[in-house]
XYZ file of C-alpha atoms in Angstrom:
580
model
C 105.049 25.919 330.914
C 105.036 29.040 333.156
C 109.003 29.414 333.642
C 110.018 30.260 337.520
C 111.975 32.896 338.809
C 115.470 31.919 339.935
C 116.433 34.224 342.609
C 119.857 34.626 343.663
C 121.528 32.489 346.566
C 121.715 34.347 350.281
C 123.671 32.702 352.570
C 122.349 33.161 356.521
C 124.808 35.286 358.600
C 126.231 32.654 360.412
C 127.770 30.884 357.387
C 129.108 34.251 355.930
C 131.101 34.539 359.984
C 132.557 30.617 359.148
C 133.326 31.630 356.025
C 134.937 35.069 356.994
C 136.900 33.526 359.851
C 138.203 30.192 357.923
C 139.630 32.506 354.997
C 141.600 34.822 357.704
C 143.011 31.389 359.243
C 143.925 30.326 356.296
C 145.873 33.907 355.011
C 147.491 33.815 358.724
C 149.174 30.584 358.312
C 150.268 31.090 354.858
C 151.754 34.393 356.438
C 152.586 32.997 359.356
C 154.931 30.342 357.428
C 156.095 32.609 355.285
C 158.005 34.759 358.173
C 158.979 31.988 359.684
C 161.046 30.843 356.669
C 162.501 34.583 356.442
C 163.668 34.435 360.477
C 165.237 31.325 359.643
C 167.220 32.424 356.641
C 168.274 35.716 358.208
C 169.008 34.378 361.362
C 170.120 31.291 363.022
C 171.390 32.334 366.114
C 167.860 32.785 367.378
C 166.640 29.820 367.220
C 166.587 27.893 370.205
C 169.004 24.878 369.533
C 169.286 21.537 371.502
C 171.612 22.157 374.594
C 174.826 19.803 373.954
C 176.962 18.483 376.805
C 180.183 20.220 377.673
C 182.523 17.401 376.967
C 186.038 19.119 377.880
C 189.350 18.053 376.249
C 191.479 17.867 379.437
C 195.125 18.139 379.511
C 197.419 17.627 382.675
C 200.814 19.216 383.212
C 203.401 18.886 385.635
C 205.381 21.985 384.854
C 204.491 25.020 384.853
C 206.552 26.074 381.693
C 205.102 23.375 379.577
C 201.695 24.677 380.693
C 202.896 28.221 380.029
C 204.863 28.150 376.786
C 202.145 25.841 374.665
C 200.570 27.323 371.694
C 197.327 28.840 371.647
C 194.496 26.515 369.758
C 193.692 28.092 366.088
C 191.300 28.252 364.760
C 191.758 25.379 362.544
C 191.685 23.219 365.804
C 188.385 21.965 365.945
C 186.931 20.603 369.325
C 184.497 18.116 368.439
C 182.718 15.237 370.506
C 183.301 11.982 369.336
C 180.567 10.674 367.120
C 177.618 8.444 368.594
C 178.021 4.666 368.396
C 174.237 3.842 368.896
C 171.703 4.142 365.713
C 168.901 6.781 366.645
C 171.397 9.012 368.531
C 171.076 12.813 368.348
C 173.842 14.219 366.765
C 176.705 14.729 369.015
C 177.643 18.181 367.737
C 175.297 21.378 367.647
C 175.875 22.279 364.114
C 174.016 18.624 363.005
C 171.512 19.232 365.727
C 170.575 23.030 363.716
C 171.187 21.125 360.436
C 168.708 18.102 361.627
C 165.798 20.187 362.954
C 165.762 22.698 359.821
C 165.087 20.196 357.530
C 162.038 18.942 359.746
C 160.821 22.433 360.018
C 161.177 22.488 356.506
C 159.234 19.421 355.753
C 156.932 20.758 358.343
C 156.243 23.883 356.148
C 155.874 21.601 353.231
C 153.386 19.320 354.625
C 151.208 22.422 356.176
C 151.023 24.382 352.741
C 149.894 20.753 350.969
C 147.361 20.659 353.472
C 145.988 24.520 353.573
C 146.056 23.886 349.542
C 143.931 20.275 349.204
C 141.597 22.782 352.258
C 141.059 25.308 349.928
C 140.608 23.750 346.730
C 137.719 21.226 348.574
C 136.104 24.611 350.303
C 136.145 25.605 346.680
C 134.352 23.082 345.385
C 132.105 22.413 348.001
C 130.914 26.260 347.320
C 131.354 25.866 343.507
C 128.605 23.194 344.478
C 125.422 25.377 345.618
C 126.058 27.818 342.824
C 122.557 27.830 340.830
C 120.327 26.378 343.583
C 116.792 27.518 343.145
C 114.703 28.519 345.946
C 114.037 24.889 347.782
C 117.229 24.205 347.816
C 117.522 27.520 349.504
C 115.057 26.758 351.772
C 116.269 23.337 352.865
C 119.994 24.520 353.636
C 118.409 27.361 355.630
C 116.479 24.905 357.744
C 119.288 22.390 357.766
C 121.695 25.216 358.828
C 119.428 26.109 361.701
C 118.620 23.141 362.495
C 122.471 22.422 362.990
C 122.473 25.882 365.144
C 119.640 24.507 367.920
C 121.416 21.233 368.172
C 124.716 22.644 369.009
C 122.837 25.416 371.387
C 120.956 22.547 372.787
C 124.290 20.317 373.007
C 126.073 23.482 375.090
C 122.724 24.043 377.444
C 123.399 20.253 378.085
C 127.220 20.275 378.655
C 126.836 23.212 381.013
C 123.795 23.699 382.995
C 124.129 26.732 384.653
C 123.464 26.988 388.721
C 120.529 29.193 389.993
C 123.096 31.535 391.296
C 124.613 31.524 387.876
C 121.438 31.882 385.950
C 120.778 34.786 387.907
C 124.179 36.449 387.196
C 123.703 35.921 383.015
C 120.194 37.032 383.209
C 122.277 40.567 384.808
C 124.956 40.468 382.054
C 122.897 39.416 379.213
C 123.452 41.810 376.522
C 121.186 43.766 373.700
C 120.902 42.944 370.218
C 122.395 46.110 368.986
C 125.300 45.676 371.327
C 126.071 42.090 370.368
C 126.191 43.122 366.894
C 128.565 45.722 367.530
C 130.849 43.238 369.591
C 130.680 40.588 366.586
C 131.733 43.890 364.073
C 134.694 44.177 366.658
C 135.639 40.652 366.421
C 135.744 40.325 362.727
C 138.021 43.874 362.412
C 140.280 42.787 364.784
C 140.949 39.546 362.762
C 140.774 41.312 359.631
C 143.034 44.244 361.090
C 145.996 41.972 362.987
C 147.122 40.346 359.948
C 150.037 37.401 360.758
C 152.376 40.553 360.171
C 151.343 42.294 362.996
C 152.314 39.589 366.167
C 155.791 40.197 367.534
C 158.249 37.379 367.346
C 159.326 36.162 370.761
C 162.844 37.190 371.603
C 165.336 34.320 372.421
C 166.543 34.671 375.923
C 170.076 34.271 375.183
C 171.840 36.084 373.132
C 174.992 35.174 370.475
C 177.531 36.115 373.407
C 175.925 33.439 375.777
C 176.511 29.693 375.750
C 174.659 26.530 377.652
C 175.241 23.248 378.309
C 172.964 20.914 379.145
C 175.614 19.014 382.125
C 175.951 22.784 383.757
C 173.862 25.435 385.688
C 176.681 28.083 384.494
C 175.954 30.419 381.846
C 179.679 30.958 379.802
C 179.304 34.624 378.768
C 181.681 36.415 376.383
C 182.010 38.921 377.774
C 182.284 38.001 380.926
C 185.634 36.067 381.014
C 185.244 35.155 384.865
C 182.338 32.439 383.903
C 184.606 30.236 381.795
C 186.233 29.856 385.131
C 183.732 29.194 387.214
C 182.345 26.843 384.403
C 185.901 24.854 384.436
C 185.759 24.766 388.637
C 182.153 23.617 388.404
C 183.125 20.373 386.180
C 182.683 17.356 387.088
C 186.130 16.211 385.396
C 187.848 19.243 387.146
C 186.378 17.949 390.998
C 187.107 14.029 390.268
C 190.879 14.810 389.249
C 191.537 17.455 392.374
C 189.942 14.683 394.627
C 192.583 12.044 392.686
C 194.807 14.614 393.551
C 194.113 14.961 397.217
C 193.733 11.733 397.808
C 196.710 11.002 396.901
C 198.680 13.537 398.787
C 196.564 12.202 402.223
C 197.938 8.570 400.871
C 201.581 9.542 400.604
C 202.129 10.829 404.079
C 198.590 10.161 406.315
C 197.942 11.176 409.935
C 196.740 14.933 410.982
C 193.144 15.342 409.638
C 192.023 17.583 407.020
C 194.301 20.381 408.353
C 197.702 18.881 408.048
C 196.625 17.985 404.286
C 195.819 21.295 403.545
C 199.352 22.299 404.818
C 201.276 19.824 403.464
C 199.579 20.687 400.347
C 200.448 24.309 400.417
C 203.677 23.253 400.942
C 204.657 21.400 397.776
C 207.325 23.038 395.254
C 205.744 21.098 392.728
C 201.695 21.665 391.410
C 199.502 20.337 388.922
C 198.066 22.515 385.563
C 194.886 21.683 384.184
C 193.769 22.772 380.504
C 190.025 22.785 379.340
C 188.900 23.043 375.983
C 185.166 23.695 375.736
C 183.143 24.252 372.268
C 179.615 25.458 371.626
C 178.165 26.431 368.138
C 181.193 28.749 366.516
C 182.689 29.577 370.076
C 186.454 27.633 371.474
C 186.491 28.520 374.946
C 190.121 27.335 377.229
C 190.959 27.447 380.364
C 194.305 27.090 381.982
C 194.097 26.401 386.067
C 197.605 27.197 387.109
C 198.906 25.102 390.711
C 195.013 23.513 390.883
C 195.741 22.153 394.601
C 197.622 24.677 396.017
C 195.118 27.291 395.104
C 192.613 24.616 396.017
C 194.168 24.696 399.132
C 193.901 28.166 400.180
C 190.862 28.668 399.572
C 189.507 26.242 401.693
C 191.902 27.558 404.469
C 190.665 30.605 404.115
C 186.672 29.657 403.974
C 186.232 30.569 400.432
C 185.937 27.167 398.905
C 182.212 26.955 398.571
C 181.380 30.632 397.284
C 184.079 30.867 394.678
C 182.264 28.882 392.173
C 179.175 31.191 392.245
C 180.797 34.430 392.944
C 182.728 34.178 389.261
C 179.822 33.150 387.398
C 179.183 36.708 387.230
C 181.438 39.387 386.713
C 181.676 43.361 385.198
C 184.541 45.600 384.103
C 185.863 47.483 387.296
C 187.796 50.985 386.596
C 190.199 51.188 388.890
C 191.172 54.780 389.714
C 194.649 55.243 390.393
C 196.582 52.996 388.673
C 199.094 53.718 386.176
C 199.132 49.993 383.692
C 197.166 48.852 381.387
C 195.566 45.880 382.845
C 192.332 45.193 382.786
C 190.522 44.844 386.346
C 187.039 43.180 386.865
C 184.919 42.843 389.615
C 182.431 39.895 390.322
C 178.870 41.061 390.968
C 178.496 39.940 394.672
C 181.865 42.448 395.291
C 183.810 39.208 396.601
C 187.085 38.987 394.072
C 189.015 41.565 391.951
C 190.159 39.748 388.606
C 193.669 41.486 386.950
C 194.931 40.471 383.924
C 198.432 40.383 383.639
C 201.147 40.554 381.065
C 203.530 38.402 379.941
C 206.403 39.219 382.113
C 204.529 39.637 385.434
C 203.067 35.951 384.866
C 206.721 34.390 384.163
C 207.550 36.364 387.821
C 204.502 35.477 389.517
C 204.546 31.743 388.009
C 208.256 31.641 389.419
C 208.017 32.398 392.939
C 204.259 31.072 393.200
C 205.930 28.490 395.527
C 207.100 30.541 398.056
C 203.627 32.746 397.905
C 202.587 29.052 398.864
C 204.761 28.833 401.773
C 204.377 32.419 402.647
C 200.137 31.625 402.982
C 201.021 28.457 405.244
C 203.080 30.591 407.355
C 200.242 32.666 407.802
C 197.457 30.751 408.111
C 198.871 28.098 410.536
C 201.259 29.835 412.170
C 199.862 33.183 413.073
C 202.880 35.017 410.677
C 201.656 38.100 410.269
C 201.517 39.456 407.127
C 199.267 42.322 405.018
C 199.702 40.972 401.784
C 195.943 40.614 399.595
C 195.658 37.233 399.360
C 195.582 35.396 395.869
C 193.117 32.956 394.987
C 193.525 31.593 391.965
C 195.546 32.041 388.473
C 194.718 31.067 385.235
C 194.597 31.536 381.286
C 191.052 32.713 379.294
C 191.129 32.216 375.552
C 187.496 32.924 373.890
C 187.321 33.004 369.815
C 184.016 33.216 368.329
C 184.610 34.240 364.604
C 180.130 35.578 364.594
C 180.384 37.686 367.493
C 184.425 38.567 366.803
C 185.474 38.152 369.826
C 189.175 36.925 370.070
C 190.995 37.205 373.282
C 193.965 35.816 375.000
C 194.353 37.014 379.359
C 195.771 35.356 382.135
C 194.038 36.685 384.855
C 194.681 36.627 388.500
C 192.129 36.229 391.202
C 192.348 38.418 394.305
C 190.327 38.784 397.396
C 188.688 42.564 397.599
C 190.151 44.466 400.485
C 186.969 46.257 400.902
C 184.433 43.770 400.372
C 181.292 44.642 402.785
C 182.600 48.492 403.249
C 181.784 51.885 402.418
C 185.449 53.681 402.497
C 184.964 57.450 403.031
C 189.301 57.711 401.501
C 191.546 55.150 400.006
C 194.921 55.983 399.446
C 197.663 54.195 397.212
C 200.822 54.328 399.395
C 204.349 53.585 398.288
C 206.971 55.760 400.328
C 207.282 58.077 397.518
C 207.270 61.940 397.212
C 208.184 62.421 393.209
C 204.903 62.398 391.315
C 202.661 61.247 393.762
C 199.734 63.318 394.156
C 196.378 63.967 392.526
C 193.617 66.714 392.630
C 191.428 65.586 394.430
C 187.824 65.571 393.139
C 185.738 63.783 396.437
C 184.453 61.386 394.015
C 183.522 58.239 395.410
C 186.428 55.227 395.386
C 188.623 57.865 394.538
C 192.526 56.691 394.903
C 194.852 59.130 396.848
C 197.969 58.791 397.052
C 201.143 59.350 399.108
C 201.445 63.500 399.073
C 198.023 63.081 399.730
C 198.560 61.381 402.612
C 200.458 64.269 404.472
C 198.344 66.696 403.487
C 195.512 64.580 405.469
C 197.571 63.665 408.280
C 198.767 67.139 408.976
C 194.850 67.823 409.607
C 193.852 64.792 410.642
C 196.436 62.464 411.673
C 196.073 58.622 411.831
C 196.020 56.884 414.905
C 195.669 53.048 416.039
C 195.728 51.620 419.685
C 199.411 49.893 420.577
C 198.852 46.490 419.674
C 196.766 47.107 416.146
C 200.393 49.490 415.448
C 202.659 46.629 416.418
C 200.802 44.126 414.113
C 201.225 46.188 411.242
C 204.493 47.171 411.877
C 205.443 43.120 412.171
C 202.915 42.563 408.746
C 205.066 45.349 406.908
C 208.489 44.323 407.772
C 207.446 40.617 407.155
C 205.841 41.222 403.517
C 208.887 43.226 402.841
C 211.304 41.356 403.790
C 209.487 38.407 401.799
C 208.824 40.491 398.242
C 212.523 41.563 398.525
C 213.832 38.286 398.487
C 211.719 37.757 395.509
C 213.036 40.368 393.728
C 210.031 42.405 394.158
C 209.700 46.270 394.023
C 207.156 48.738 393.271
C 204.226 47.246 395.804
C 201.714 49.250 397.507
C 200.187 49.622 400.679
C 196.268 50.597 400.178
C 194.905 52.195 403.306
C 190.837 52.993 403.640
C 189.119 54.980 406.244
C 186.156 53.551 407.206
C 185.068 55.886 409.276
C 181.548 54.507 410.006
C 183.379 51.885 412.105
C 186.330 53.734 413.258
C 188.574 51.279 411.367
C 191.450 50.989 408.981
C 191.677 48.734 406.029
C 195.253 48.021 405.115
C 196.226 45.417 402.385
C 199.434 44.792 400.016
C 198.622 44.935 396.463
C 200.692 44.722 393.074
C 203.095 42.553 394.485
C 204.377 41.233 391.271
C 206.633 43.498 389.732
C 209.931 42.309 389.557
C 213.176 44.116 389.378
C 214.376 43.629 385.705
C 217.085 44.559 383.412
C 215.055 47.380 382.343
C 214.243 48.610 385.645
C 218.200 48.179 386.420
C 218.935 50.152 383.210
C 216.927 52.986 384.204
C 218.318 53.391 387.597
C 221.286 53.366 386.170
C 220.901 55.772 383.675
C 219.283 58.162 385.784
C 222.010 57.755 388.639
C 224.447 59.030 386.248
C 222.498 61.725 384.153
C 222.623 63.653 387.427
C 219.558 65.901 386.143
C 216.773 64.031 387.467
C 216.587 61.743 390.414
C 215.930 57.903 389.935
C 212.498 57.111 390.638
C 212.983 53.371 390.360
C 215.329 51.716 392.788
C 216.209 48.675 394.158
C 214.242 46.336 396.204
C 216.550 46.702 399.211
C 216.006 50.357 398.940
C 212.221 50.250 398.027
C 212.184 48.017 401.443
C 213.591 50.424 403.430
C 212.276 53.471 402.260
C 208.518 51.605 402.197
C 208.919 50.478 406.257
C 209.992 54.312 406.854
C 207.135 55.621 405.108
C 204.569 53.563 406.464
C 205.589 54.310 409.987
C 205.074 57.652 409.854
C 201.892 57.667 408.092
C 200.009 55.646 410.593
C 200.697 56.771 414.642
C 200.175 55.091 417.580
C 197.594 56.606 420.194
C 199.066 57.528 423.493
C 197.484 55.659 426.363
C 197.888 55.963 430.252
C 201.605 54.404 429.974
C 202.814 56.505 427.036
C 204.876 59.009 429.409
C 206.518 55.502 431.591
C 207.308 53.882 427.933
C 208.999 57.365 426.596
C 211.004 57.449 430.186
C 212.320 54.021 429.785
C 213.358 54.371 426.248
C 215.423 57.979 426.896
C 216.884 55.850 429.933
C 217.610 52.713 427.284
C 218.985 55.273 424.862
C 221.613 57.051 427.272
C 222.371 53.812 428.755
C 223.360 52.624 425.016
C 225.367 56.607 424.343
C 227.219 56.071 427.511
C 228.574 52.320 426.419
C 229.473 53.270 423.276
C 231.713 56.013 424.980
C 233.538 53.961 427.299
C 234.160 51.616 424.769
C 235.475 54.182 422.599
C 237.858 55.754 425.180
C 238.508 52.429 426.091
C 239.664 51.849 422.856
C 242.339 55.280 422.483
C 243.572 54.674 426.228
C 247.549 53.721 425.049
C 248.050 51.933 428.549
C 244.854 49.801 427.167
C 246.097 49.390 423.865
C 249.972 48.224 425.140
């Protein structure tokens, strides 16, 4: 018995390529697993979670003090949506939603490492197998493998017939042996190479500051306070009850059209307070709407209704130059509305005479009272506390219209009839605030001048808007003038019209009215008035025209005519035979 010699086993070069490639699959999705546990552990704000529905907790109010004087939420408060009453429901709340689809990725993991294992260990065996084949063996699994290779060749041929045209085109791009075999080299180092470590995790296109919901296009941003208004403007609950609400007005007292709603509206002492409460994930979001119809009311006057919604979605931080408080200012990205948050005092003042603002606006807008004064839009109360991002405000912000929306002011100037302490070096930075010595300086150079009727209407706007903020108790306004000299125009608007005249202010009049060192620089608002109409007539002049030199001759005449009766009714007066 002549014993044969066993060679050892060679596999062909396409099973050592299977072989290759199913062992890098497998090490990729065991890494690939492995990171995707870590993400999750380190992380769960990245993950995207199932969008919930807003679901607001409304509350009305009917005065304004219960509105203003109720407690904040805390943050034991929790805002949650009641609970489903169908079986198979998703969970109403996102928290259950995270908790719900981390255990199925977990039991996804699970089930995908069973199955890579129960892979391998078959593979294993199945190789275990042809150890200590002798040659036919060999022989046969070399013919059976390419066997296998000319069906699956033949099968492809079959599948896809190539065109004349494209027979033509592979015969050009057919490549060399040599270079085939350095392609297949670069195939199997770039898999070996770009282990699962090396992809890049996607980003998440929101980040912890941003909150959806699935029943709004709005984005609620952190730090951007203005979308949790336009988010509580956009509801659905906040339209049907201001519809409830208008309807009802039209019902009371009907006849006049849209028009005469609007006005009666406006002119209610009375207004309705809305409060939102909105929760996502860790974040309690509220929302106070402060006089919802009135507001409502003037902005549709005013042609504003439609925009509002999509102009505060967006908003930034706005530094504006020249002001002395604290307040924060932002701007919304389209340059439509200011936003100023105001403190606690300014909103009791502002939430006081509101009404008469009301009145004021329905003067204006529908009977052609003149008046500069920036129009308000809107008023309300932003509270966002998110304990993972730590953000924890309180504001209640007011919205303004932007005097210079859709202009490119060459000079602005902050103007209050004031010579103590009011001027700045000027540094010809853009949107830079003068103010009132600044004023003269320019005029002396370069005076101001408006045609005759342009100088009457702002000479009726000024004494109107005074006369109205004084009877408020109002003081320390300003008038902002721009220059825009591209179109030969002046801006002119009434800002910070808020400010009331308080004990303190009283205390340091008084206090400076008797020191005797220092003048006061705070006064009343019967003086402020009158020393802001003064002011503001000198800074702005009216052109002469073709009839200035008949309109000066008349007035002399007027004024002598006046002199001369006041005499004879003077010597009238001392004549004894008169007197007897």
């Amino acid at each position: 018995m002549i014993p044969r010699s066993i060679t050892s086993r060679k596999d062909s070069h396409v099973s050592s390529l299977a072989k290759h490639f199913e062992q890098l699959s497998r090490e990729f999705e065991k890494e690939r697993l492995r990171e995707r546990r870590q993400r999750f552990s380190k992380s769960r704000q990245s993950r995207a979670y199932p969008m919930a529905a807003a679901k607001p907790i409304v509350e009305v109010y009917n005065n304004v003090r219960e509105a203003v004087e109720e407690r904040d939420p805390s943050d034991e408060d929790v805002l949650m949506a009641p609970p489903p009453t169908e079986t198979g429901e998703p969970p109403a709340t996102v928290d259950q939603m995270a908790q719900m689809e981390d255990s199925q990725i977990s039991m996804e993991g699970v089930r995908t490492e069973d199955t890579t294992a129960d892979n391998t260990e078959t593979e294993e065996n199945t190789l275990d197998s042809h150890v200590g084949s002798d040659t036919e063996g060999e022989a046969a699994r070399t013919e059976t493998d390419q066997r296998s290779i000319e069906d699956v060749l033949r099968s492809t041929e079959d599948h896809h017939k190539l065109t004349p045209t494209e027979t033509q085109l592979d015969l050009k791009l057919d490549l060399p042996k040599h270079e085939k075999t350095s392609l297949m080299k670069m195939l199997t180092n770039f898999w070996a190479e770009r282990s699962a470590s090396g992809w890049k995790a996607l980003e998440y296109p929101l980040n912890t500051y941003d909150h959806i919901f699935a029943d709004s296009d709005i984005i609620v941003r952190e730090d951007e306070p203005s979308s949790l208004i336009a988010f509580a403007l956009g509801s659905e609950d906040y339209k049907a009850k201001l519809e409830g609400i208008t309807n009802g007005t039209a019902a009371s007292d009907p006849g006049g059209g849209e028009q005469a709603e609007i006005q009666r509206t406006m002119n209610r002492t009375t207004g309705t307070h809305l409060k939102y409460q909105f929760q996502e994930g860790s974040a309690k979001m509220l929302c106070k709407v402060f006089y919802a119809e009135q507001f409502d009311a003037v902005r549709r006057q005013c042609g504003v209704s439609e925009r509002i919604v999509e102009s505060l979605s967006r908003c930034l931080k706005w530094d504006s130059k020249g002001g002395k408080t604290k307040s924060v200012f932002l701007k919304t990205l389209d340059d439509r509305f200011v936003l100023k948050s105001l403190p606690p005092g300014e909103t009791q003042t502002f939430l006081r005479f509101a009404p008469a603002y009301f009145r004021l606006m329905s003067e204006c807008l529908f009977h052609d009272l003149p008046s500069v004064i920036a129009k308000m839009l809107g008023f309300y109360q932003i509270v966002i506390k998110n304990p993972l991002t730590g953000v924890d405000f309180n504001w209640y912000l007011i919205v303004m219209e932007n005097l210079f929306y859709d202009r490119s002011p060459t000079r602005i100037f902050d103007l209050k009839g004031s010579m103590r302490n009011r001027r700045i070096q000027s540094t010809g930075e853009q949107n830079e605030v003068l103010l009132d010595e600044n004023m003269v300086e320019f005029i002396y150079e370069s005076p101001l001048f408006s045609r005759e009727h342009s100088k009457k209407l702002l000479r009726a706007s000024v004494w109107n808007d005074t006369l109205f903020l004084s009877r408020q108790n109002v003081m320390d306004y300003s008038l902002m003038i721009a220059i825009d000299e591209n179109r030969k125009e002046l801006v002119v608007g009434i800002i910070d019209c808020i400010r009331t005249y308080t004990w303190d202010k009283k205390l340091e009049f008084w206090f400076k009215d008797r020191g005797g060192r220092t003048r006061p620089t705070v006064t009343s608002p019967r003086d402020y008035k009158n020393r802001f109409r003064e002011a503001m007539g000198r800074y702005v002049l009216q052109a002469p025209n073709c009839w200035h030199q008949f309109h000066a001759a008349r007035l002399e005449t007027k004024a002598l005519r006046i002199e001369n009766e006041k005499e004879a009714d003077a010597d009238m007066s001392t004549d004894p035979a008169v007197v007897s």
